[in-house]
Amino acid sequence: MPPRRRLNTFDAFTKTVEDARVRTTSGGVVTIVATVVIVLLIVSEWSDYRRIVNRPELIVDKTRGERMNINLNITFPEIPCEILTLDVMDVSGEQQMEITHGIIKTRLNDDGSVISTESLALHSSGDNAHHLDENYCGPCYGAVPKEGDGNRCCNTCDDVRNAYQEVGWAFGDGHGVEQCERENYPEKIKEMAHEGCNIAGTLSVNKVVGNFHFAPGKSFSSPNMHLHDLNIYETSAVRHTFTHDIHHLSFGPHHHTVSNPLDGTVKDTDERNFNYMYFIKVVSTRFERIGESPLETNQYSVTSHERAIRGGRDDDHPNTMHARGGIPGVFFSYDISPMKVINREERSKSFGSFLIGVCAVVGGVLAVASVIDRGVWEADKALSRKKAV
């Protein structure tokens, strides 16, 4: 037997001659329906192959020594920019006091309209007493650190304020201080008494437990304590409060799927000495999108607490007692979770799975169509024989 004939014995797809084939109307209908079904199922398989699913994964965050950006935009309608300070502290011992780098302070009228996008220039170069002797050395009013130079000069109001800050003394509005009165500092403080302040920008902090806060007056540190000069805030004829509107607060780069629970938060108070505290749990998050570089950012959850500095019993909860003391302001304490969430985008199936699905669809539909066609044809023959009899 020739080799070609030997291969014929392995043919699992035996053929029929053309004359032995019978074409029927029912067979044509079944073929058309089967073709439509195959096309629809293949389209469905293609859509399933193209579908992208998000598979979250939780792992231990093993990164060390990172820094984190805090993006904020907060409005304080009842306290002027000049007496509002922003400080950052963390458990590593790093302190950033009276932050201005990366932060824009916008002065606001009492109706919310913008006055300027920077703090009031209370001590411009034009305020310097150029008519004084060039060897003039202004007094620091005793505000000289123990290890400092006893001949220190304070030629401007800012010099005196900084000297007071270094030794931990309250400064006030500058009355009785030669340099401040020469620069009209007390009058300028009164002019801005009815203003508000918007603070927006980005803070760069260590990715460790810490806090940032908005409080009145210059800040300074003494052993184991962080203090603020509240003199202007408490003695002002205008009642300043820490009513605030958090337009935006996030940790790390923006991602459209991350919601920030504090965005849009508004707190209102009539009390001058009132304290707002937000306790934030920050969770590191990585987004891995198909065809893009991974994005490292953070999500957070938050709980809040508020109380009057005077302490005493809570008006809304008679059984709750608040501690007395503290600094008026808005405090954000953040803690870093040891876990990390990875949101990874993947296709629901591989291309090989798609091809297998297509083959299964074609074979399955044709097999079912063949059975249906054979059944219809046999039934039609049986009816024809019955009519012939």
XYZ file of C-alpha atoms in Angstrom:
389
model
C 0.000 0.000 0.000
C 1.435 3.409 -0.969
C 2.367 5.732 1.974
C -0.381 8.184 1.030
C -2.991 5.467 1.230
C -1.687 4.475 4.648
C -2.361 8.004 5.944
C -5.943 7.690 4.751
C -6.575 5.090 7.451
C -6.007 7.785 10.116
C -8.614 10.192 8.679
C -11.141 10.916 11.456
C -13.089 13.283 9.198
C -14.623 10.990 6.580
C -16.216 12.715 3.621
C -19.389 12.061 1.700
C -19.754 12.501 -1.989
C -21.642 15.508 -3.241
C -24.408 13.390 -4.685
C -25.101 11.835 -1.264
C -25.696 15.239 0.392
C -29.181 16.578 0.921
C -29.757 20.301 1.493
C -32.951 21.276 3.321
C -34.692 24.511 4.250
C -34.572 23.585 7.937
C -30.853 22.991 7.645
C -30.366 26.471 6.156
C -32.319 28.081 9.004
C -30.333 26.151 11.622
C -27.048 27.161 9.915
C -27.964 30.872 9.888
C -29.057 30.792 13.530
C -25.887 28.902 14.521
C -23.696 31.426 12.684
C -25.376 34.352 14.455
C -24.994 32.636 17.816
C -21.288 31.928 17.122
C -20.630 35.565 16.200
C -22.396 36.863 19.316
C -20.555 34.473 21.613
C -17.177 35.294 20.031
C -17.869 39.025 20.538
C -18.740 38.242 24.159
C -15.496 36.303 24.563
C -13.545 39.224 23.062
C -15.207 41.710 25.428
C -14.405 39.441 28.361
C -10.781 39.206 27.203
C -10.526 43.019 26.920
C -12.167 43.591 30.309
C -9.791 44.919 32.969
C -10.343 43.943 36.597
C -8.825 45.458 39.737
C -7.314 42.890 42.082
C -6.482 44.376 45.517
C -3.697 42.860 47.588
C -2.652 43.561 51.178
C 1.021 43.264 52.137
C 3.344 44.466 54.904
C 4.874 47.844 54.043
C 8.636 47.273 54.204
C 9.730 50.700 52.962
C 11.920 52.762 55.274
C 13.155 56.339 55.408
C 10.570 57.709 52.993
C 9.086 61.171 52.973
C 5.459 61.997 52.355
C 3.703 65.022 50.859
C 0.640 66.457 52.574
C -1.539 68.493 50.212
C -3.875 70.943 51.902
C -6.247 73.803 51.190
C -8.003 75.189 54.272
C -9.806 78.470 54.890
C -10.031 80.208 58.273
C -12.552 83.040 57.779
C -12.213 84.530 61.275
C -8.472 84.737 61.893
C -5.936 86.853 59.939
C -2.890 85.340 58.257
C -0.410 87.332 60.326
C -1.296 85.599 63.599
C -1.984 82.159 62.100
C 0.959 79.744 62.068
C 1.429 76.245 60.667
C 3.779 73.865 62.483
C 4.778 70.234 61.848
C 6.246 67.818 64.400
C 6.903 64.079 64.352
C 8.182 61.339 66.651
C 11.645 61.453 65.054
C 12.145 64.840 66.708
C 11.900 66.901 63.528
C 10.049 70.187 63.930
C 9.065 72.601 61.191
C 7.746 75.777 62.772
C 5.944 78.662 61.097
C 6.164 76.977 57.705
C 6.150 79.240 54.659
C 8.031 77.192 52.037
C 5.607 75.503 49.640
C 2.666 77.226 51.346
C 0.620 80.144 50.022
C -1.255 82.326 52.489
C -4.131 84.253 50.953
C -5.594 87.169 52.880
C -9.383 87.322 52.745
C -11.936 90.032 53.454
C -14.714 89.269 55.910
C -16.943 88.513 52.890
C -14.481 85.903 51.611
C -13.063 87.946 48.725
C -9.313 87.836 48.118
C -7.138 90.726 49.278
C -3.749 89.335 48.281
C -2.030 86.004 47.852
C 0.667 86.579 50.429
C 0.804 87.615 54.045
C 0.659 91.288 54.895
C 4.124 92.822 54.631
C 4.236 94.161 58.137
C 7.980 94.750 58.023
C 8.888 95.866 54.536
C 12.263 97.365 53.725
C 10.642 100.783 53.518
C 9.847 100.609 57.208
C 13.508 100.624 58.189
C 14.590 103.822 59.880
C 17.059 104.957 57.241
C 17.413 108.277 58.990
C 19.023 106.615 62.011
C 22.753 106.382 62.414
C 24.235 103.545 60.355
C 25.848 102.270 63.542
C 22.478 102.181 65.288
C 22.011 99.117 67.503
C 18.442 98.713 68.677
C 17.659 97.175 72.071
C 16.277 93.634 72.392
C 14.605 94.492 75.697
C 16.455 91.812 77.602
C 15.562 89.029 75.185
C 19.050 87.578 74.871
C 19.636 83.809 75.221
C 21.919 82.805 78.100
C 24.518 81.532 75.676
C 23.954 84.444 73.315
C 25.777 87.700 72.709
C 24.904 90.347 75.250
C 25.566 93.009 72.574
C 22.942 91.656 70.194
C 21.160 94.302 68.118
C 17.444 94.303 67.278
C 17.024 96.950 64.598
C 13.539 95.957 63.368
C 10.304 94.795 64.886
C 10.908 91.342 63.433
C 14.301 91.218 65.147
C 12.651 91.903 68.507
C 9.889 89.323 67.875
C 12.452 86.692 66.927
C 14.528 87.496 69.999
C 11.458 87.105 72.221
C 10.661 83.832 70.488
C 14.144 82.448 71.103
C 13.907 83.007 74.854
C 10.260 81.888 75.017
C 8.682 85.224 75.881
C 5.275 86.468 74.765
C 5.546 89.496 72.492
C 2.123 91.072 72.072
C 1.217 93.707 69.503
C 4.414 95.764 69.764
C 3.175 98.618 71.958
C 6.077 100.169 73.813
C 8.644 98.627 71.479
C 10.539 101.379 69.680
C 11.174 99.429 66.492
C 7.560 98.239 66.136
C 6.059 101.642 66.768
C 8.419 103.120 64.216
C 7.144 100.572 61.661
C 3.480 101.123 62.704
C 3.181 97.440 63.572
C 0.352 97.897 66.166
C -1.732 99.898 63.674
C -1.258 97.308 60.927
C -2.342 94.539 63.283
C -5.562 96.458 63.956
C -6.154 97.030 60.232
C -6.218 93.302 59.517
C -8.226 92.282 62.574
C -11.357 91.501 60.539
C -9.577 89.499 57.856
C -9.607 85.766 57.190
C -6.933 83.513 55.776
C -6.666 80.681 53.285
C -3.655 78.371 53.506
C -2.874 76.087 50.577
C 0.149 74.148 49.441
C 2.203 71.046 50.128
C 4.139 69.928 53.204
C 7.021 67.460 52.975
C 7.243 65.344 56.145
C 8.906 62.162 57.348
C 6.703 59.123 56.856
C 6.402 58.493 60.582
C 3.841 59.293 63.259
C 3.427 63.047 63.613
C 1.084 65.994 63.516
C 0.639 69.346 61.869
C -1.471 72.086 63.344
C -2.761 75.597 62.836
C -2.560 77.765 65.941
C -2.396 81.481 66.753
C 0.798 83.386 67.407
C 4.467 82.663 66.976
C 5.519 79.193 68.057
C 8.522 78.247 70.131
C 9.719 75.166 71.954
C 10.897 74.729 75.488
C 12.028 71.440 77.045
C 9.293 68.855 76.435
C 6.782 71.533 75.410
C 5.588 73.256 72.250
C 4.106 76.681 72.916
C 2.465 79.556 71.070
C 2.377 83.252 71.869
C -1.371 83.794 72.286
C -1.126 87.416 73.406
C -2.486 89.077 70.242
C -5.093 86.353 69.713
C -6.543 86.585 73.226
C -6.359 90.364 73.709
C -7.734 91.366 70.312
C -10.899 93.478 70.422
C -12.182 91.340 67.547
C -13.259 87.843 68.531
C -11.099 85.496 66.470
C -12.197 81.852 66.218
C -11.002 78.690 64.506
C -14.033 78.229 62.312
C -12.610 76.478 59.264
C -13.440 74.948 55.908
C -11.281 72.050 54.679
C -11.470 72.275 50.895
C -8.883 69.560 50.358
C -6.565 67.350 52.386
C -4.648 64.415 50.921
C -1.448 62.474 51.485
C 0.651 61.865 48.391
C -0.093 62.195 44.653
C -3.665 62.411 43.419
C -5.422 59.354 41.994
C -8.965 59.568 40.639
C -10.150 56.499 42.571
C -8.984 57.774 45.971
C -11.551 59.695 48.001
C -10.425 62.054 50.765
C -12.893 61.902 53.675
C -12.051 65.379 55.015
C -12.656 67.200 51.731
C -15.590 69.577 52.134
C -15.555 69.471 55.960
C -16.846 72.682 57.561
C -16.636 73.419 61.295
C -18.127 76.495 62.916
C -17.710 77.849 66.446
C -18.428 81.066 68.321
C -15.847 80.391 71.035
C -12.419 81.968 70.892
C -10.706 79.199 72.869
C -11.766 76.097 70.989
C -9.763 73.092 69.874
C -10.396 70.796 66.892
C -8.527 67.505 66.585
C -8.472 65.109 63.643
C -6.944 61.654 64.125
C -5.846 60.223 60.786
C -4.717 56.705 59.868
C -2.631 56.782 56.678
C -2.403 53.629 54.540
C 0.237 53.365 51.820
C -1.300 52.480 48.455
C 0.189 51.538 45.102
C -1.786 51.614 41.861
C -0.504 49.419 39.042
C -2.263 50.203 35.774
C -1.718 48.312 32.537
C 0.697 50.210 30.283
C 1.566 52.827 32.929
C 4.197 53.254 35.618
C 3.077 52.342 39.161
C 1.773 55.251 41.270
C 2.696 55.379 44.961
C 0.242 57.363 47.073
C -1.758 57.091 50.318
C -5.323 56.710 51.479
C -6.572 57.633 54.937
C -9.408 57.257 57.393
C -10.200 59.822 60.058
C -12.001 60.386 63.333
C -12.437 63.799 64.909
C -12.909 65.401 68.292
C -13.613 68.951 69.360
C -13.739 70.647 72.734
C -13.588 73.999 74.486
C -10.263 74.855 76.122
C -12.098 75.808 79.313
C -12.972 72.132 79.816
C -15.913 70.985 81.877
C -19.023 69.010 81.064
C -20.088 68.469 77.466
C -23.302 70.328 76.601
C -24.535 67.567 74.287
C -23.335 64.634 76.418
C -23.853 65.419 80.139
C -21.880 62.364 81.244
C -18.758 63.469 79.322
C -16.118 65.633 80.985
C -13.487 67.502 78.957
C -10.005 68.258 80.268
C -9.077 71.857 80.860
C -6.192 73.518 79.037
C -4.479 73.293 75.683
C -3.972 75.587 72.733
C -6.823 76.835 70.537
C -6.413 75.695 66.967
C -6.898 72.881 64.485
C -4.710 69.823 64.978
C -4.161 66.920 62.579
C -2.469 63.870 64.131
C -1.504 61.216 61.603
C -0.402 57.635 62.165
C 1.181 55.403 59.514
C -0.303 51.944 58.998
C 2.218 49.060 58.764
C 0.179 47.559 55.908
C 0.191 48.496 52.251
C -2.595 48.107 49.694
C -1.717 47.214 46.103
C -4.437 47.801 43.521
C -3.294 45.883 40.468
C -5.048 46.049 37.104
C -5.160 42.770 35.157
C -7.000 41.375 32.170
C -9.706 38.938 33.204
C -8.198 36.219 30.956
C -5.116 35.587 28.833
C -5.060 35.528 25.018
C -4.651 31.755 25.136
C -7.817 31.482 27.248
C -9.576 33.661 24.677
C -8.576 31.303 21.828
C -9.686 28.275 23.826
C -13.018 29.976 24.455
C -13.475 30.738 20.739
C -12.773 27.106 19.801
C -15.207 25.900 22.447
C -17.888 28.278 21.177
C -17.490 27.256 17.529
C -17.313 23.536 18.255
C -20.096 23.550 20.791
C -22.527 25.567 18.706
C -21.881 23.497 15.565
C -22.327 20.245 17.493
C -25.623 21.391 18.971
C -26.756 22.750 15.590
C -25.923 19.399 13.964
C -28.029 17.516 16.503
C -30.948 19.923 16.019
C -30.699 19.753 12.233
C -30.566 15.942 12.298
C -33.587 15.811 14.587
C -35.610 18.165 12.406
C -34.671 16.231 9.264
C -35.596 12.844 10.787
C -38.894 14.231 12.022
C -39.630 15.658 8.561
C -38.915 12.271 6.930
C -41.135 10.461 9.409
C -44.021 12.840 8.689
C -43.524 12.419 4.929
C -43.691 8.591 5.200
C -46.799 8.815 7.347
C -48.545 11.011 4.778
C -47.537 8.639 1.970
C -49.186 5.725 3.760
